[in-house]
Amino acid sequence: MSEILERTRTYVRDNFLYMRPDFLLGDDDPLLAKGVIDSMGVLELLSFLETEFGVSVPDEEVTVANLGSLSAIARFVAAKVLRTEAA
Amino acid sequence: MCGIAGIARSEPSGVEADSLACMAAALRHRGPDGYGFFAGARVGLAHVRLSIIDLQRGAQPLGNEDGRLLIVYNGEVYNYRELRPTLERLGHLFGSDSDTEVLVHAYEEWGPAMLDRLNGQFAFAIYDRRNESLFLARDRFGVRPLFYTKRGGTLYFASEVKALFATGEVDAAPDYTGLDEVFTLWAARPPRTVFQGIAALEPGCWALWQNGALHVQRYYELHYPEARDEPPDALDRLDDLMRTGVDLRLRADVPVGGYLSGGLDSSITCVLGAAASPYALRTFSVTFDDPRFDESAYQRAVAGQLHSQHAVQPIGGEAVARVFPDVIWHTETPLVRTAPAPMYLLSRLTREGGIKVVLTGEGADELFLGYDLFKETVVREFCLRQPASRVRPRLFDRLYPYLALGRRGEFWQRFFLEAGALDDPLFSHLPRIRLTSRIKDFYASAMRQALAAWDAEAALRDSLPPAFPRWSRLNRAAYLEMVTLLGPYLLSSQGDRMALAHGVEGRFPFLDHRLFEFAAALPARSKLRGLREKDVLRRWAASILPPVVRDRSKQPYRAPDTPAFFAPGRPDYIGELLRPASLRDTGVFDPEPVGGLVRRCQAGLAAGARESQALVAVLSTQLWHQQFFRARRRITPLPLEGADVLLSDEASGVTDGTMRMEMTR
């Protein structure tokens, strides 16, 4: 899970925080409330998660609980990867 | 429409005609049909003319009977025919049929109180030679521009800022707080501009210059005396106001055409214009290659009903990128959207088609709550009253059905719900303000230092009128839209400047002040019924519009942004101006994050509003800086011998009771 977290953190920093190099983003910080990701950004993030980790995310799973912070994303993706591997 | 300019010195040291000729040259696009000057000991006036009313005798500067008063005037006072008999009864003598002359006599008779009697769109200056005063005035909503600056003991004024610089006596420096307002609210808020020390006369204000001092006074306030119930005769009154508003705006000695977007508002103005005009109405539209922006099917439906001669300006991204430098030269301010560019091309098409006056639908969305922002305000308020509700936020999905998948659902809803508190006076506008303000992530450290403790949001809160807290949340939103967006951006950057860039005058039936006052007094539900916008207007228009237009929902006017500047074969200026050295020279944006933005734009990744607005902001700021500071366009003064009117203190003397004009052509 820590690898998923690190790769997602790097992706978010390079794509959504490149204009704010001093921005401190904690693993549990809310991505939406802190203005890191907007609605178009969610689409980009989904595309990244699907290609990078080989998971599929249907619309109903696009929620703050699943994608609201770096740690939430890591938990969500790790669980999906596990389920995919188990299947 | 025309351009005006002038210089008023506190000492009678003389105003050089050459300075006035330079100012006029900078405004020539606003008035290609003629020009004239008054060069006096203390005051000088310049005018470039777009002749529309009394083509033979309307040249300016124009005086009253004894030459005491001289006027230069940009705009239209539509009720001049109604005002003239009153003035004639009071003993005033007229030498022309122009509305200009009515203004001179009206000022002579009533002083500044004349403004309450005018129905129109105007900016003018009247020089009173007896008491050495200069009176400046601007219409109620800011359709026509007027800028001024004081340097030493001298006042300079003009329709556009570039004419102030053309004197060689006014230096240019950026106003960083004005720029910050652009990157917060889309435009600097009058009187502030993006140039240090240069002010815009606020809409609904006049100013008097005398003895080296300037006194500014408001004559028109926006009021929202909302009624509990819709008056039973509301539709009849609306019918009368719409028809007389259009009839008045057809007054011209040239044919009046119509801009036709395909939306409700311009369809109404075109249908009424076609019915009342003595000419066959000609209509003009922009169409977009990108189907997300295109409304041509609706345009064809209305043009078909009117049997109008319809002309179309197709817009692709390449065209936007190509004309963007000229667009910024005319807006004189950085932008956060490219939407003015298609309007620039449309006015060129219109002028080339031989039409120099058009009716447009601007103003209806502000008066009758047409924008999504108003619905958004209602839905946000509804949701925040029951923050735990999981059902209420689903209304956001209904609000923006045209948006792509992924902009719906919880993430999208949370953006609006977390945008601001209900008790914030700017509640309605906070989502837009917060989104626009993300441009500031790209600021250079020098820009941050220049701004210091300045806060554009706080400045706006501090400027709100005393009655503001007593208005409903929707009327507060409507007021904010009028003063932050309609005047400073839509009527200016997207309106006056783009039309007049090619000598085309826009006329705005929805901005008849009588109609504004009617709409402001209606209950909110007459305008926004549930989530149906402009309800009363739709009910009234039901019998005059094609059903396909009448029943459609509002589509925001948008133009191609980011991709326009990164397509193959793009103009060279884009790469030049986005170079780190060029960005550092301007000092507003930091080259490092801008480099990241450019890479994402090139890769086609910058699809969201946040980065799109940032790219347009950066590029337009660079163009603005280049054209107004680094390499200002060379202005060749208009030749004095070509002037229609050339007056001096002697040639317009008051001694024998008649004004003599030196007609040089």
mmCIF file of N, CA and C in Angstrom, chain B residues 387-494:
data_model
loop_
_atom_site.group_PDB
_atom_site.id
_atom_site.type_symbol
_atom_site.label_atom_id
_atom_site.label_comp_id
_atom_site.label_asym_id
_atom_site.label_seq_id
_atom_site.Cartn_x
_atom_site.Cartn_y
_atom_site.Cartn_z
ATOM 1 N N PRO B 387 -27.393 20.437 6.078
ATOM 2 C CA PRO B 387 -26.080 19.947 5.638
ATOM 3 C C PRO B 387 -25.963 18.423 5.648
ATOM 4 N N ALA B 388 -26.778 17.750 6.447
ATOM 5 C CA ALA B 388 -26.647 16.294 6.533
ATOM 6 C C ALA B 388 -27.362 15.579 5.382
ATOM 7 N N SER B 389 -28.183 16.316 4.646
ATOM 8 C CA SER B 389 -28.972 15.664 3.597
ATOM 9 C C SER B 389 -28.074 15.077 2.505
ATOM 10 N N ARG B 390 -28.358 13.854 2.108
ATOM 11 C CA ARG B 390 -27.614 13.249 1.005
ATOM 12 C C ARG B 390 -28.376 13.399 -0.318
ATOM 13 N N VAL B 391 -29.642 13.797 -0.193
ATOM 14 C CA VAL B 391 -30.478 13.896 -1.387
ATOM 15 C C VAL B 391 -30.348 15.280 -2.033
ATOM 16 N N ARG B 392 -30.355 16.303 -1.184
ATOM 17 C CA ARG B 392 -30.375 17.675 -1.710
ATOM 18 C C ARG B 392 -29.221 17.967 -2.683
ATOM 19 N N PRO B 393 -27.980 17.543 -2.366
ATOM 20 C CA PRO B 393 -26.877 17.891 -3.290
ATOM 21 C C PRO B 393 -27.026 17.300 -4.686
ATOM 22 N N ARG B 394 -27.915 16.322 -4.846
ATOM 23 C CA ARG B 394 -28.083 15.757 -6.195
ATOM 24 C C ARG B 394 -28.636 16.794 -7.175
ATOM 25 N N LEU B 395 -29.205 17.896 -6.617
ATOM 26 C CA LEU B 395 -29.704 18.967 -7.478
ATOM 27 C C LEU B 395 -28.590 19.559 -8.341
ATOM 28 N N PHE B 396 -27.364 19.486 -7.862
ATOM 29 C CA PHE B 396 -26.250 20.027 -8.648
ATOM 30 C C PHE B 396 -26.108 19.305 -9.984
ATOM 31 N N ASP B 397 -26.433 18.004 -9.983
ATOM 32 C CA ASP B 397 -26.342 17.261 -11.242
ATOM 33 C C ASP B 397 -27.377 17.755 -12.252
ATOM 34 N N ARG B 398 -28.537 18.187 -11.718
ATOM 35 C CA ARG B 398 -29.568 18.725 -12.615
ATOM 36 C C ARG B 398 -29.174 20.099 -13.134
ATOM 37 N N LEU B 399 -28.360 20.766 -12.347
ATOM 38 C CA LEU B 399 -27.997 22.142 -12.664
ATOM 39 C C LEU B 399 -27.087 22.223 -13.887
ATOM 40 N N TYR B 400 -26.228 21.259 -14.038
ATOM 41 C CA TYR B 400 -25.236 21.315 -15.114
ATOM 42 C C TYR B 400 -25.307 20.064 -15.987
ATOM 43 N N PRO B 401 -26.476 19.777 -16.571
ATOM 44 C CA PRO B 401 -26.621 18.534 -17.320
ATOM 45 C C PRO B 401 -25.728 18.472 -18.554
ATOM 46 N N TYR B 402 -25.270 19.645 -19.036
ATOM 47 C CA TYR B 402 -24.472 19.643 -20.266
ATOM 48 C C TYR B 402 -23.004 19.342 -20.003
ATOM 49 N N LEU B 403 -22.627 19.255 -18.732
ATOM 50 C CA LEU B 403 -21.220 19.004 -18.438
ATOM 51 C C LEU B 403 -20.878 17.535 -18.609
ATOM 52 N N ALA B 404 -19.591 17.315 -18.888
ATOM 53 C CA ALA B 404 -19.154 15.946 -19.168
ATOM 54 C C ALA B 404 -19.237 15.067 -17.924
ATOM 55 N N LEU B 405 -19.317 13.780 -18.162
ATOM 56 C CA LEU B 405 -19.285 12.809 -17.080
ATOM 57 C C LEU B 405 -18.042 13.063 -16.218
ATOM 58 N N GLY B 406 -18.189 12.903 -14.951
ATOM 59 C CA GLY B 406 -17.047 13.135 -14.075
ATOM 60 C C GLY B 406 -17.140 14.497 -13.417
ATOM 61 N N ARG B 407 -17.951 15.403 -14.033
ATOM 62 C CA ARG B 407 -18.191 16.668 -13.366
ATOM 63 C C ARG B 407 -19.491 16.548 -12.581
ATOM 64 N N ARG B 408 -20.077 15.379 -12.598
ATOM 65 C CA ARG B 408 -21.298 15.172 -11.827
ATOM 66 C C ARG B 408 -20.948 14.316 -10.629
ATOM 67 N N GLY B 409 -21.899 14.245 -9.711
ATOM 68 C CA GLY B 409 -21.667 13.382 -8.565
ATOM 69 C C GLY B 409 -21.045 14.127 -7.401
ATOM 70 N N GLU B 410 -20.549 13.345 -6.459
ATOM 71 C CA GLU B 410 -20.196 13.880 -5.158
ATOM 72 C C GLU B 410 -19.062 14.908 -5.192
ATOM 73 N N PHE B 411 -18.026 14.650 -5.981
ATOM 74 C CA PHE B 411 -16.898 15.573 -5.992
ATOM 75 C C PHE B 411 -17.331 16.957 -6.437
ATOM 76 N N TRP B 412 -18.111 16.962 -7.495
ATOM 77 C CA TRP B 412 -18.620 18.198 -8.073
ATOM 78 C C TRP B 412 -19.490 18.926 -7.051
ATOM 79 N N GLN B 413 -20.361 18.193 -6.360
ATOM 80 C CA GLN B 413 -21.254 18.791 -5.374
ATOM 81 C C GLN B 413 -20.472 19.392 -4.218
ATOM 82 N N ARG B 414 -19.456 18.672 -3.789
ATOM 83 C CA ARG B 414 -18.686 19.149 -2.636
ATOM 84 C C ARG B 414 -17.994 20.475 -2.937
ATOM 85 N N PHE B 415 -17.556 20.648 -4.189
ATOM 86 C CA PHE B 415 -16.904 21.902 -4.561
ATOM 87 C C PHE B 415 -17.826 23.075 -4.255
ATOM 88 N N PHE B 416 -19.091 22.950 -4.613
ATOM 89 C CA PHE B 416 -20.032 24.049 -4.383
ATOM 90 C C PHE B 416 -20.409 24.179 -2.911
ATOM 91 N N LEU B 417 -20.561 23.036 -2.255
ATOM 92 C CA LEU B 417 -21.016 23.090 -0.863
ATOM 93 C C LEU B 417 -19.941 23.655 0.056
ATOM 94 N N GLU B 418 -18.705 23.467 -0.308
ATOM 95 C CA GLU B 418 -17.632 23.935 0.562
ATOM 96 C C GLU B 418 -17.072 25.284 0.113
ATOM 97 N N ALA B 419 -17.741 25.916 -0.841
ATOM 98 C CA ALA B 419 -17.182 27.148 -1.416
ATOM 99 C C ALA B 419 -17.325 28.354 -0.494
ATOM 100 N N GLY B 420 -18.301 28.365 0.391
ATOM 101 C CA GLY B 420 -18.424 29.549 1.230
ATOM 102 C C GLY B 420 -19.631 29.488 2.140
ATOM 103 N N ALA B 421 -19.566 30.290 3.216
ATOM 104 C CA ALA B 421 -20.616 30.251 4.230
ATOM 105 C C ALA B 421 -21.809 31.098 3.825
ATOM 106 N N LEU B 422 -22.971 30.692 4.312
ATOM 107 C CA LEU B 422 -24.216 31.384 3.981
ATOM 108 C C LEU B 422 -24.208 32.854 4.393
ATOM 109 N N ASP B 423 -23.495 33.171 5.470
ATOM 110 C CA ASP B 423 -23.533 34.559 5.949
ATOM 111 C C ASP B 423 -22.485 35.451 5.278
ATOM 112 N N ASP B 424 -21.759 34.924 4.324
ATOM 113 C CA ASP B 424 -20.785 35.753 3.606
ATOM 114 C C ASP B 424 -21.523 36.594 2.569
ATOM 115 N N PRO B 425 -21.315 37.935 2.549
ATOM 116 C CA PRO B 425 -22.024 38.766 1.554
ATOM 117 C C PRO B 425 -21.739 38.334 0.116
ATOM 118 N N LEU B 426 -20.581 37.720 -0.101
ATOM 119 C CA LEU B 426 -20.225 37.298 -1.460
ATOM 120 C C LEU B 426 -20.622 35.850 -1.736
ATOM 121 N N PHE B 427 -21.495 35.279 -0.883
ATOM 122 C CA PHE B 427 -21.869 33.859 -0.961
ATOM 123 C C PHE B 427 -22.089 33.372 -2.388
ATOM 124 N N SER B 428 -22.892 34.115 -3.147
ATOM 125 C CA SER B 428 -23.269 33.666 -4.495
ATOM 126 C C SER B 428 -22.051 33.536 -5.412
ATOM 127 N N HIS B 429 -21.066 34.382 -5.200
ATOM 128 C CA HIS B 429 -19.957 34.459 -6.138
ATOM 129 C C HIS B 429 -18.705 33.725 -5.680
ATOM 130 N N LEU B 430 -18.754 33.152 -4.479
ATOM 131 C CA LEU B 430 -17.521 32.541 -3.962
ATOM 132 C C LEU B 430 -17.018 31.363 -4.787
ATOM 133 N N PRO B 431 -17.876 30.470 -5.324
ATOM 134 C CA PRO B 431 -17.310 29.404 -6.168
ATOM 135 C C PRO B 431 -16.514 29.970 -7.352
ATOM 136 N N ARG B 432 -17.087 30.994 -8.022
ATOM 137 C CA ARG B 432 -16.374 31.576 -9.160
ATOM 138 C C ARG B 432 -15.100 32.286 -8.701
ATOM 139 N N ILE B 433 -15.212 33.034 -7.612
ATOM 140 C CA ILE B 433 -14.048 33.784 -7.110
ATOM 141 C C ILE B 433 -12.924 32.825 -6.718
ATOM 142 N N ARG B 434 -13.294 31.735 -6.038
ATOM 143 C CA ARG B 434 -12.261 30.804 -5.568
ATOM 144 C C ARG B 434 -11.597 30.087 -6.749
ATOM 145 N N LEU B 435 -12.419 29.736 -7.731
ATOM 146 C CA LEU B 435 -11.858 29.064 -8.911
ATOM 147 C C LEU B 435 -10.928 30.018 -9.677
ATOM 148 N N THR B 436 -11.405 31.238 -9.903
ATOM 149 C CA THR B 436 -10.584 32.210 -10.629
ATOM 150 C C THR B 436 -9.293 32.509 -9.875
ATOM 151 N N SER B 437 -9.396 32.596 -8.570
ATOM 152 C CA SER B 437 -8.231 32.959 -7.749
ATOM 153 C C SER B 437 -7.119 31.920 -7.800
ATOM 154 N N ARG B 438 -7.420 30.745 -8.315
ATOM 155 C CA ARG B 438 -6.346 29.748 -8.436
ATOM 156 C C ARG B 438 -5.262 30.202 -9.425
ATOM 157 N N ILE B 439 -5.602 31.189 -10.239
ATOM 158 C CA ILE B 439 -4.592 31.795 -11.120
ATOM 159 C C ILE B 439 -3.427 32.319 -10.284
ATOM 160 N N LYS B 440 -3.734 32.752 -9.057
ATOM 161 C CA LYS B 440 -2.699 33.377 -8.217
ATOM 162 C C LYS B 440 -1.630 32.380 -7.764
ATOM 163 N N ASP B 441 -1.923 31.072 -7.893
ATOM 164 C CA ASP B 441 -0.890 30.072 -7.599
ATOM 165 C C ASP B 441 0.343 30.282 -8.481
ATOM 166 N N PHE B 442 0.133 30.958 -9.615
ATOM 167 C CA PHE B 442 1.222 31.140 -10.578
ATOM 168 C C PHE B 442 1.955 32.474 -10.398
ATOM 169 N N TYR B 443 1.557 33.279 -9.428
ATOM 170 C CA TYR B 443 2.168 34.600 -9.231
ATOM 171 C C TYR B 443 3.673 34.493 -8.972
ATOM 172 N N ALA B 444 4.404 35.465 -9.489
ATOM 173 C CA ALA B 444 5.825 35.624 -9.152
ATOM 174 C C ALA B 444 5.923 36.212 -7.741
ATOM 175 N N SER B 445 7.046 35.984 -7.098
ATOM 176 C CA SER B 445 7.178 36.498 -5.726
ATOM 177 C C SER B 445 7.124 38.029 -5.717
ATOM 178 N N ALA B 446 7.617 38.673 -6.795
ATOM 179 C CA ALA B 446 7.556 40.142 -6.857
ATOM 180 C C ALA B 446 6.105 40.623 -6.861
ATOM 181 N N MET B 447 5.258 39.875 -7.540
ATOM 182 C CA MET B 447 3.833 40.234 -7.588
ATOM 183 C C MET B 447 3.219 40.099 -6.190
ATOM 184 N N ARG B 448 3.563 39.022 -5.508
ATOM 185 C CA ARG B 448 3.035 38.828 -4.141
ATOM 186 C C ARG B 448 3.502 39.967 -3.235
ATOM 187 N N GLN B 449 4.754 40.364 -3.394
ATOM 188 C CA GLN B 449 5.276 41.452 -2.554
ATOM 189 C C GLN B 449 4.582 42.769 -2.880
ATOM 190 N N ALA B 450 4.338 43.015 -4.174
ATOM 191 C CA ALA B 450 3.684 44.264 -4.571
ATOM 192 C C ALA B 450 2.276 44.341 -3.990
ATOM 193 N N LEU B 451 1.619 43.196 -3.891
ATOM 194 C CA LEU B 451 0.245 43.193 -3.376
ATOM 195 C C LEU B 451 0.216 43.324 -1.857
ATOM 196 N N ALA B 452 1.252 42.885 -1.203
ATOM 197 C CA ALA B 452 1.357 42.952 0.269
ATOM 198 C C ALA B 452 0.059 42.472 0.918
ATOM 199 N N ALA B 453 -0.604 43.322 1.685
ATOM 200 C CA ALA B 453 -1.793 42.892 2.436
ATOM 201 C C ALA B 453 -3.085 43.093 1.645
ATOM 202 N N TRP B 454 -2.983 43.523 0.399
ATOM 203 C CA TRP B 454 -4.191 43.763 -0.430
ATOM 204 C C TRP B 454 -5.019 42.487 -0.548
ATOM 205 N N ASP B 455 -6.331 42.621 -0.467
ATOM 206 C CA ASP B 455 -7.233 41.475 -0.559
ATOM 207 C C ASP B 455 -8.441 41.897 -1.407
ATOM 208 N N ALA B 456 -8.507 41.388 -2.638
ATOM 209 C CA ALA B 456 -9.558 41.823 -3.576
ATOM 210 C C ALA B 456 -10.955 41.472 -3.062
ATOM 211 N N GLU B 457 -11.087 40.307 -2.429
ATOM 212 C CA GLU B 457 -12.393 39.919 -1.873
ATOM 213 C C GLU B 457 -12.823 40.894 -0.785
ATOM 214 N N ALA B 458 -11.885 41.221 0.104
ATOM 215 C CA ALA B 458 -12.214 42.126 1.215
ATOM 216 C C ALA B 458 -12.577 43.506 0.679
ATOM 217 N N ALA B 459 -11.849 43.954 -0.358
ATOM 218 C CA ALA B 459 -12.142 45.273 -0.939
ATOM 219 C C ALA B 459 -13.549 45.298 -1.525
ATOM 220 N N LEU B 460 -13.958 44.191 -2.135
ATOM 221 C CA LEU B 460 -15.310 44.126 -2.686
ATOM 222 C C LEU B 460 -16.349 44.152 -1.557
ATOM 223 N N ARG B 461 -16.109 43.381 -0.502
ATOM 224 C CA ARG B 461 -17.045 43.396 0.638
ATOM 225 C C ARG B 461 -17.186 44.811 1.210
ATOM 226 N N ASP B 462 -16.054 45.519 1.302
ATOM 227 C CA ASP B 462 -16.069 46.873 1.881
ATOM 228 C C ASP B 462 -16.810 47.874 0.997
ATOM 229 N N SER B 463 -16.962 47.559 -0.284
ATOM 230 C CA SER B 463 -17.551 48.530 -1.214
ATOM 231 C C SER B 463 -19.071 48.398 -1.327
ATOM 232 N N LEU B 464 -19.646 47.408 -0.669
ATOM 233 C CA LEU B 464 -21.068 47.122 -0.896
ATOM 234 C C LEU B 464 -21.943 48.235 -0.310
ATOM 235 N N PRO B 465 -23.051 48.568 -0.975
ATOM 236 C CA PRO B 465 -23.879 49.684 -0.523
ATOM 237 C C PRO B 465 -24.627 49.338 0.778
ATOM 238 N N PRO B 466 -25.029 50.374 1.531
ATOM 239 C CA PRO B 466 -25.694 50.132 2.827
ATOM 240 C C PRO B 466 -26.936 49.250 2.715
ATOM 241 N N ALA B 467 -27.647 49.333 1.582
ATOM 242 C CA ALA B 467 -28.890 48.561 1.440
ATOM 243 C C ALA B 467 -28.620 47.080 1.175
ATOM 244 N N PHE B 468 -27.414 46.718 0.829
ATOM 245 C CA PHE B 468 -27.084 45.363 0.385
ATOM 246 C C PHE B 468 -27.563 44.268 1.351
ATOM 247 N N PRO B 469 -27.304 44.396 2.655
ATOM 248 C CA PRO B 469 -27.723 43.310 3.557
ATOM 249 C C PRO B 469 -29.236 43.115 3.608
ATOM 250 N N ARG B 470 -29.992 44.129 3.230
ATOM 251 C CA ARG B 470 -31.455 44.016 3.294
ATOM 252 C C ARG B 470 -32.033 43.317 2.068
ATOM 253 N N TRP B 471 -31.247 43.160 1.013
ATOM 254 C CA TRP B 471 -31.753 42.515 -0.195
ATOM 255 C C TRP B 471 -31.747 41.002 -0.027
ATOM 256 N N SER B 472 -32.572 40.325 -0.810
ATOM 257 C CA SER B 472 -32.576 38.858 -0.805
ATOM 258 C C SER B 472 -31.240 38.360 -1.346
ATOM 259 N N ARG B 473 -30.951 37.087 -1.052
ATOM 260 C CA ARG B 473 -29.665 36.539 -1.501
ATOM 261 C C ARG B 473 -29.555 36.598 -3.033
ATOM 262 N N LEU B 474 -30.666 36.372 -3.727
ATOM 263 C CA LEU B 474 -30.625 36.423 -5.197
ATOM 264 C C LEU B 474 -30.408 37.848 -5.710
ATOM 265 N N ASN B 475 -31.019 38.819 -5.045
ATOM 266 C CA ASN B 475 -30.791 40.198 -5.487
ATOM 267 C C ASN B 475 -29.371 40.652 -5.170
ATOM 268 N N ARG B 476 -28.827 40.144 -4.070
ATOM 269 C CA ARG B 476 -27.416 40.447 -3.799
ATOM 270 C C ARG B 476 -26.543 39.863 -4.922
ATOM 271 N N ALA B 477 -26.888 38.659 -5.321
ATOM 272 C CA ALA B 477 -26.127 38.020 -6.407
ATOM 273 C C ALA B 477 -26.260 38.833 -7.696
ATOM 274 N N ALA B 478 -27.490 39.305 -7.963
ATOM 275 C CA ALA B 478 -27.722 40.085 -9.189
ATOM 276 C C ALA B 478 -26.924 41.384 -9.148
ATOM 277 N N TYR B 479 -26.901 42.023 -7.982
ATOM 278 C CA TYR B 479 -26.133 43.263 -7.840
ATOM 279 C C TYR B 479 -24.640 43.005 -8.090
ATOM 280 N N LEU B 480 -24.117 41.952 -7.448
ATOM 281 C CA LEU B 480 -22.691 41.640 -7.617
ATOM 282 C C LEU B 480 -22.365 41.361 -9.083
ATOM 283 N N GLU B 481 -23.289 40.701 -9.759
ATOM 284 C CA GLU B 481 -23.069 40.395 -11.167
ATOM 285 C C GLU B 481 -23.045 41.672 -12.009
ATOM 286 N N MET B 482 -23.921 42.615 -11.665
ATOM 287 C CA MET B 482 -23.955 43.887 -12.402
ATOM 288 C C MET B 482 -22.653 44.666 -12.221
ATOM 289 N N VAL B 483 -22.174 44.742 -10.970
ATOM 290 C CA VAL B 483 -21.039 45.648 -10.723
ATOM 291 C C VAL B 483 -19.682 44.979 -10.933
ATOM 292 N N THR B 484 -19.620 43.644 -10.832
ATOM 293 C CA THR B 484 -18.301 43.024 -11.023
ATOM 294 C C THR B 484 -18.123 42.474 -12.435
ATOM 295 N N LEU B 485 -19.195 42.012 -13.054
ATOM 296 C CA LEU B 485 -19.006 41.352 -14.346
ATOM 297 C C LEU B 485 -19.628 42.113 -15.523
ATOM 298 N N LEU B 486 -20.883 42.526 -15.381
ATOM 299 C CA LEU B 486 -21.550 43.150 -16.525
ATOM 300 C C LEU B 486 -20.799 44.406 -16.988
ATOM 301 N N GLY B 487 -20.627 45.352 -16.077
ATOM 302 C CA GLY B 487 -19.986 46.609 -16.460
ATOM 303 C C GLY B 487 -18.521 46.449 -16.834
ATOM 304 N N PRO B 488 -17.721 45.941 -15.884
ATOM 305 C CA PRO B 488 -16.267 45.945 -16.142
ATOM 306 C C PRO B 488 -15.791 44.910 -17.161
ATOM 307 N N TYR B 489 -16.555 43.834 -17.384
ATOM 308 C CA TYR B 489 -16.078 42.804 -18.312
ATOM 309 C C TYR B 489 -16.987 42.664 -19.544
ATOM 310 N N LEU B 490 -18.257 42.295 -19.332
ATOM 311 C CA LEU B 490 -19.108 41.972 -20.484
ATOM 312 C C LEU B 490 -19.347 43.184 -21.379
ATOM 313 N N LEU B 491 -19.691 44.329 -20.763
ATOM 314 C CA LEU B 491 -19.966 45.512 -21.580
ATOM 315 C C LEU B 491 -18.687 46.153 -22.084
ATOM 316 N N SER B 492 -17.599 45.881 -21.410
ATOM 317 C CA SER B 492 -16.336 46.521 -21.774
ATOM 318 C C SER B 492 -15.503 45.607 -22.673
ATOM 319 N N SER B 493 -14.827 44.604 -22.053
ATOM 320 C CA SER B 493 -13.913 43.761 -22.825
ATOM 321 C C SER B 493 -14.620 42.973 -23.917
ATOM 322 N N GLN B 494 -15.819 42.503 -23.611
ATOM 323 C CA GLN B 494 -16.522 41.665 -24.576
ATOM 324 C C GLN B 494 -17.483 42.493 -25.436
#
